XYZ file of C-alpha atoms in Angstrom:
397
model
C 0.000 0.000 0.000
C 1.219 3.561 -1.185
C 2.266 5.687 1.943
C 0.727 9.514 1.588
C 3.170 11.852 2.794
C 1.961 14.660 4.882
C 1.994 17.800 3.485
C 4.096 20.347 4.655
C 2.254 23.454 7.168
C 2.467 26.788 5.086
C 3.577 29.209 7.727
C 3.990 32.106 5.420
C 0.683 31.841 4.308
C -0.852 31.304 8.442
C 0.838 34.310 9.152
C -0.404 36.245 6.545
C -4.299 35.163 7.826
C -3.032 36.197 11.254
C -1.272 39.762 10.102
C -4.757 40.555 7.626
C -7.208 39.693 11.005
C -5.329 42.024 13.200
C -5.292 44.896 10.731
C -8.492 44.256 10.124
C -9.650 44.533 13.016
C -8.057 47.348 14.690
C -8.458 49.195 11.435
C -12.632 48.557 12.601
C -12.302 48.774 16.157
C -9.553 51.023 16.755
C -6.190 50.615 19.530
C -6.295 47.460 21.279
C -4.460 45.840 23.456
C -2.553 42.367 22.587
C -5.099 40.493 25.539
C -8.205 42.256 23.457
C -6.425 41.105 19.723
C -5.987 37.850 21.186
C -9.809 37.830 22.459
C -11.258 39.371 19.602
C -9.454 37.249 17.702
C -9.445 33.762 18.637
C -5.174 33.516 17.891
C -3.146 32.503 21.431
C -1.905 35.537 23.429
C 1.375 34.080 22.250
C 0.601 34.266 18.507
C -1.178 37.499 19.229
C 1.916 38.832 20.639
C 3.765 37.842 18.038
C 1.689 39.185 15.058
C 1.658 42.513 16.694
C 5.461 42.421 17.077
C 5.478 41.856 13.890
C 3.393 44.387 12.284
C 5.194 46.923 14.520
C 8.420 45.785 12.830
C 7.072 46.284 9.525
C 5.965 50.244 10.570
C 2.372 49.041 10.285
C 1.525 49.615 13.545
C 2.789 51.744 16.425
C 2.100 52.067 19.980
C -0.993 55.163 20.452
C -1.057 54.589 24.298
C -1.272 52.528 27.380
C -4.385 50.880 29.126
C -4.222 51.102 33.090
C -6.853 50.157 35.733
C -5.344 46.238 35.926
C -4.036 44.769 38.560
C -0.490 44.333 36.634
C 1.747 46.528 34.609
C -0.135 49.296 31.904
C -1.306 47.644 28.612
C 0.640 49.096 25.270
C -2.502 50.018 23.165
C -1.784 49.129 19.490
C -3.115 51.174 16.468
C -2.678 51.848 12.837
C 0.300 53.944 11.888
C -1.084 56.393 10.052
C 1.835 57.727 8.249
C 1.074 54.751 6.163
C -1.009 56.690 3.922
C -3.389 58.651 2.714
C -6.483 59.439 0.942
C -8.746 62.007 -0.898
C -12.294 62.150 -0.833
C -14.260 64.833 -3.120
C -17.819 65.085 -3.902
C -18.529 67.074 -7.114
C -22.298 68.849 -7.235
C -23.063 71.666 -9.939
C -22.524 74.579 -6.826
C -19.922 73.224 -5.243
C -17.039 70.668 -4.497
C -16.149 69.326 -1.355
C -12.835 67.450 -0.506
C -11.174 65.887 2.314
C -7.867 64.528 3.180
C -7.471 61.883 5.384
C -4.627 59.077 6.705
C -5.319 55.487 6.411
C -6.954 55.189 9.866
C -9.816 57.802 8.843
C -8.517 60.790 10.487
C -9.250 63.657 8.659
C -6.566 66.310 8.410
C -7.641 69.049 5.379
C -10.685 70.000 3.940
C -11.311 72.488 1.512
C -15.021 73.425 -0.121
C -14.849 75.182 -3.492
C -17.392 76.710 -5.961
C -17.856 74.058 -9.027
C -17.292 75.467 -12.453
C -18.471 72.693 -15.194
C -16.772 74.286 -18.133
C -13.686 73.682 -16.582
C -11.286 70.641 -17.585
C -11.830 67.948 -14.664
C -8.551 66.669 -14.492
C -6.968 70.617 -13.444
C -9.754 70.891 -11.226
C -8.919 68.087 -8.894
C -5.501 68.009 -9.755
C -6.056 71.754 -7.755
C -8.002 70.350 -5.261
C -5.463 67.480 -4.330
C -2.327 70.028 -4.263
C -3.805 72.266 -1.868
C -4.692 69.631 0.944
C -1.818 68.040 0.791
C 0.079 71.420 1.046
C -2.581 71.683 4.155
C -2.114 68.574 5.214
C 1.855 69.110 4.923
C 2.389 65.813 2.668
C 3.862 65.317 -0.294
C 0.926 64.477 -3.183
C 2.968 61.055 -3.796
C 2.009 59.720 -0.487
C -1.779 59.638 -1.145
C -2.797 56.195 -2.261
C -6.190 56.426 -3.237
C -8.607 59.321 -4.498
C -12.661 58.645 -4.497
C -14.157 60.801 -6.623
C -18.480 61.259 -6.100
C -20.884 62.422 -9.217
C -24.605 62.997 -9.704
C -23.515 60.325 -12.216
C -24.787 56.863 -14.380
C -20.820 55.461 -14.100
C -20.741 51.803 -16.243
C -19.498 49.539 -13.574
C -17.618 47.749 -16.305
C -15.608 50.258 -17.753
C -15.764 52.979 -15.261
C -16.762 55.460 -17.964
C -19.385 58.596 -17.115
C -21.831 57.987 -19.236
C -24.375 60.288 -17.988
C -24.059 63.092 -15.613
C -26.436 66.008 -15.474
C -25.658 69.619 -15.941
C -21.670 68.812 -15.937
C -20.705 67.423 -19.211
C -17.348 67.699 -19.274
C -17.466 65.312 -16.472
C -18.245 62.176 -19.341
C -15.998 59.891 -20.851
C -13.309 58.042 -19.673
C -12.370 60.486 -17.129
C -11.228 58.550 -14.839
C -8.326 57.358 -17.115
C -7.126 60.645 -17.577
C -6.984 61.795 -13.776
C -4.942 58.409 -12.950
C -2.166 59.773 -15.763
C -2.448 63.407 -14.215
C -2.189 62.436 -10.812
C -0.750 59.624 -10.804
C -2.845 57.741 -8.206
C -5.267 54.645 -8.306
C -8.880 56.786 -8.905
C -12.185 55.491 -8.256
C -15.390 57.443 -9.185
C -18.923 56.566 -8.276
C -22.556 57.462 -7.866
C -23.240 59.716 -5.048
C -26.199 58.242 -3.519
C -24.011 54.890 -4.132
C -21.489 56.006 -1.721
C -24.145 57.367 0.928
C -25.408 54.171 1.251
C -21.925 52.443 1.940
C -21.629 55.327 4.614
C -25.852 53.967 5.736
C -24.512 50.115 6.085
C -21.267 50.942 8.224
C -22.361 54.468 10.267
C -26.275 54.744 9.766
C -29.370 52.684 10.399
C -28.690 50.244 7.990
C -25.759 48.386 9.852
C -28.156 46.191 11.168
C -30.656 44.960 8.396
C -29.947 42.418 5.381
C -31.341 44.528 2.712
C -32.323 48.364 2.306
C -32.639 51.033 -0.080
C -31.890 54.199 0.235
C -33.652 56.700 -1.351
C -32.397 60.298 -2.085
C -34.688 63.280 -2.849
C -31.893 65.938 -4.652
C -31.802 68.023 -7.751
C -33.410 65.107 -8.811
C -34.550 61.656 -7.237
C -32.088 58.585 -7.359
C -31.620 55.542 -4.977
C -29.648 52.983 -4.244
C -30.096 49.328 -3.162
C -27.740 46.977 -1.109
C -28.496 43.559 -0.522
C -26.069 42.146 2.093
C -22.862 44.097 1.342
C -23.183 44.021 -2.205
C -24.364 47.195 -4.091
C -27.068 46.739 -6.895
C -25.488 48.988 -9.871
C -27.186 47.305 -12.806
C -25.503 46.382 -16.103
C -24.443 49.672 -17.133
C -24.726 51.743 -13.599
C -28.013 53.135 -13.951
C -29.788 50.802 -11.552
C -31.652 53.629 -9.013
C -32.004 56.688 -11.184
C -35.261 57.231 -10.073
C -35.756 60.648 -11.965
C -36.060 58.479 -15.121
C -39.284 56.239 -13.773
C -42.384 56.791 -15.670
C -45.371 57.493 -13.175
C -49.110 58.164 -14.349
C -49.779 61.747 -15.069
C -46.463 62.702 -15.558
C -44.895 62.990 -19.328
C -42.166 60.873 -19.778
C -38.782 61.441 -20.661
C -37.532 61.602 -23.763
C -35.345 58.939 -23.029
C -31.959 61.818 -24.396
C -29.567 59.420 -22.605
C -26.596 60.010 -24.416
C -26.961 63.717 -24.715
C -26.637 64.158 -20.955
C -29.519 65.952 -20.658
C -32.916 65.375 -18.592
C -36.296 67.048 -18.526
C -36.495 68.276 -14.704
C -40.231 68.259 -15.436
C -40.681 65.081 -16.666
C -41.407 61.139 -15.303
C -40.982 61.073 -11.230
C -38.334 63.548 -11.299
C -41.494 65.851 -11.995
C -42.974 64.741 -8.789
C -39.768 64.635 -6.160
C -37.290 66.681 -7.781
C -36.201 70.083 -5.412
C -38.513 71.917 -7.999
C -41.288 70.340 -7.516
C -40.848 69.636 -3.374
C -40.283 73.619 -3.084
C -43.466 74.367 -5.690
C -45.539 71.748 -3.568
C -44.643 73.334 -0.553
C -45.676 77.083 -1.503
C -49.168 75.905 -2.848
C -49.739 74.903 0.963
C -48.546 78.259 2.113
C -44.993 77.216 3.138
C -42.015 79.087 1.596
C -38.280 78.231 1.861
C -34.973 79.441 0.371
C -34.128 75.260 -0.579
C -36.753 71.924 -0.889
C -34.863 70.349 2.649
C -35.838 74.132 3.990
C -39.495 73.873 3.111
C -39.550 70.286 4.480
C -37.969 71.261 7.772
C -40.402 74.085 8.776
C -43.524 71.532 7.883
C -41.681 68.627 9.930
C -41.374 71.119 12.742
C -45.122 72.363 12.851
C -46.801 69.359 11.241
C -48.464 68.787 15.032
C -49.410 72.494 14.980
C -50.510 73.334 12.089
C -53.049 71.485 9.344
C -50.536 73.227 6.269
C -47.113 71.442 7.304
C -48.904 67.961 8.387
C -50.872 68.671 4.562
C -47.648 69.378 2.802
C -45.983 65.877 4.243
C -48.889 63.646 3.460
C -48.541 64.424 -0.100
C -45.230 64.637 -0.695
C -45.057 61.553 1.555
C -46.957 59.844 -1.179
C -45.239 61.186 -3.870
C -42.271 59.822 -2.175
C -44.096 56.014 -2.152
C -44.932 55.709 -5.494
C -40.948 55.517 -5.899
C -40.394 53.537 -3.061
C -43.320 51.262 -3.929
C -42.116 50.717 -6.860
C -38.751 49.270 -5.504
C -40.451 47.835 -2.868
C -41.995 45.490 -4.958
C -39.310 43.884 -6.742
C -36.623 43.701 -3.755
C -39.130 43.739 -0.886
C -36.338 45.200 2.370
C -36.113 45.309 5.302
C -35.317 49.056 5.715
C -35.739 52.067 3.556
C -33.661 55.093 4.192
C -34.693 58.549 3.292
C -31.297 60.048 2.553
C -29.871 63.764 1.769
C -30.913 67.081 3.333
C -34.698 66.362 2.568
C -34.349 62.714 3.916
C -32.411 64.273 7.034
C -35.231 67.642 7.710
C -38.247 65.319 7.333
C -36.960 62.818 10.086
C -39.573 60.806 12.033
C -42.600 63.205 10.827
C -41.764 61.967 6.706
C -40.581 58.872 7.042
C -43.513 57.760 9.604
C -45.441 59.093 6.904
C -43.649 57.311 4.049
C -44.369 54.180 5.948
C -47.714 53.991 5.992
C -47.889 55.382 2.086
C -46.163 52.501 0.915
C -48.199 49.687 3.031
C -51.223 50.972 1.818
C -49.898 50.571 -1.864
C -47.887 47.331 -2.164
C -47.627 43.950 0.349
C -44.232 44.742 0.847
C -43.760 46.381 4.957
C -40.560 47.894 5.291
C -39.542 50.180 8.091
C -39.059 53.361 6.943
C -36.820 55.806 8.761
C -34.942 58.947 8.032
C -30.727 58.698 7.691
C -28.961 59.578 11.283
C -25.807 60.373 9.323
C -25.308 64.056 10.390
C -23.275 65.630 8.501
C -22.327 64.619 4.596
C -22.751 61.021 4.005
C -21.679 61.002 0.707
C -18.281 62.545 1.585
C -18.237 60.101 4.510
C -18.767 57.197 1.934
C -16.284 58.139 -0.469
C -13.506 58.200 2.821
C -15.051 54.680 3.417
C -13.855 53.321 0.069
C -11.004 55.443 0.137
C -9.531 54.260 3.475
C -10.473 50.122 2.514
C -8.788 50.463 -0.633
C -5.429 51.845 0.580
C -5.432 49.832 3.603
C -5.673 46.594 1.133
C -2.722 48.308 -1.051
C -0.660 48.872 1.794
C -1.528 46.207 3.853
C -1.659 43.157 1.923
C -0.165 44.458 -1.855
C -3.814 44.481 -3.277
């Protein structure tokens, strides 16, 4: 009978598990102690020990602190280095541009806001943006790793061309090609409302739920939808784009695609589009400088006064015929009403939005209004950012 020899362990590769579960998770959790790696872990305090050791070696880690209140010697508290890298976030809108800088364990150091000019070239624009905070930051631009670029924007998932982005159409094309040669970084641009609901699943109310969707009442309605940790883009990145879905009594689109152009009065843009929130709102007596304005003062008096609770009911329903819609294909657990509509309606619209949609499809989700307070979509962009250059400098990805 033919004797099987045993295979040989693979140490290198065992230690590689052990260094990517550390960084892992005190890039998640934050400084730990080796006892709380160990624990957290499941590796020996010995192993622990030693991966730590290791990782401190390799300038991955350093030593943020101590941990007292035991009843022997202070605890080193372990942490990220963050002199590992860094990373750019910017979020382009037609009236402005907003961009942060942070290191690779999500501390923001710069931040700069700017007014958005679309006739300008992109590539000078951001290649602008990036100089200054890293001048801020006092870094030099070759030690960012990653920039995460956000657009009102249909971006093919395949190719990452813009293929559609309103009002801004010298953001279209292969852009994203020619800001990698300028700046000479890895680039990644996506969908706003796309990267507000990676900041719902890790910060907001949807860290807890299997499925949601997250819908967005801006310039002009979009949404997105996550099932498990997986982002539903659709086969050329226009899954969510609300603004283009037809709803009775409204005219539809022309269907322009490829001239980047979209009727602001047409399909259900026509319904929850700022435009039409703000116009809604004055025929019920309530005017505001901005839609999330108009929504705020009727959230705040809907128990006082018949006008604001009027104004929410129907714009809550205007608001479930999209969600409805949605609702009945992917039937959620959770829908988020996102941006700074989402945000000023809180419980008084979503509670609202609720009820709309159970009285329109068999679907029940709970509705609820984002707890993000300040930016998600910039906060979603840092999310990808900071995961992407941790992989690169981590583990060579």
């Amino acid at each position: 009978m033919e004797h099987i020899k045993a295979q040989p362990g693979r140490p290198r590769l065992l230690r590689e598990l052990n260094d990517r579960a550390a960084l892992k998770l005190l890039g998640s959790s934050g400084a730990m102690t080796r006892a709380q790696v160990s624990e957290m872990t499941g590796l020996s305090k010995v192993t622990a020990s030693n991966v730590l050791s290791r990782l401190e070696d390799r300038g991955f880690l350093i030593k943020v602190g101590v941990q007292e209140g035991g009843r022997g010697p202070s605890a080193a508290l372990y942490g990220l280095n963050p002199s590992c890298g860094y990373v750019v976030g910017i979020v382009v809108y037609l009236d402005a541009t907003t961009a942060v800088l942070a290191d690779i364990s999500g501390d923001v150091l710069a931040e700069t806001a700017v007014a958005t000019d679309p006739t300008v070239d992109p590539t000078r624009t951001i290649q602008s943006i990036v100089t200054y905070l890293t001048k801020a930051a006092r870094i030099d631009v070759a030690q960012v790793q990653v920039c995460v670029i956000s657009l009102p924007a249909v971006i093919d998932p395949t190719t990452s061309h813009i293929r559609f982005c309103y009002d801004m159409p010298a953001w279209r094309g292969d852009v994203n090609e020619l800001l990698r040669q300028k700046l000479r970084m890895p680039i990644t641009i996506d969908n706003d409302v796309n990267l507000a609901a990676i900041a719902e699943r890790a910060l907001g109310t949807a860290s807890d739920v299997r499925s949601f969707i997250l819908v967005w009442i801006g310039r002009g309605p979009g949404s997105a939808a996550m099932v498990g940790d997986q982002l539903l883009r659709g086969t050329v990145g226009a899954a969510g784009e609300l603004g283009w879905m037809p709803v009775p009594g409204a005219p539809l689109s022309d269907g322009e695609f490829d001239r980047n152009r979209h009727e602001v009065g047409a399909a259900f843009q026509s319904l929850v589009g700022w435009r039409a929130v703000q116009k809604l709102a004055a025929e019920h007596g309530i005017v505001a400088e901005s839609a999330a304005g108009a929504v705020a003062v009727a959230a705040g008096t809907a128990a006082a006064t018949a006008a604001g609770a009027a104004f929410l009911d129907e714009l809550a329903q205007r608001i479930a015929l999209g969600v409805t819609s949605i609702c009945t294909v992917l039937d959620p657990e959770l829908v988020v009403l996102g941006s700074d509509v989402g945000t000023a309606g809180g419980d008084e619209l979503a509670g609202r939005v609720q009820t709309a949609v159970a009285g329109m499809c068999l679907a029940r989700p709970r509705v609820e209004a984002s707890r993000i307070p300040h930016n998600p979509v910039v906060r979603g962009a840092l999310l990808v950012a900071v995961e992407q250059a941790r992989e690169q400098v981590f583990f060579g990805g």
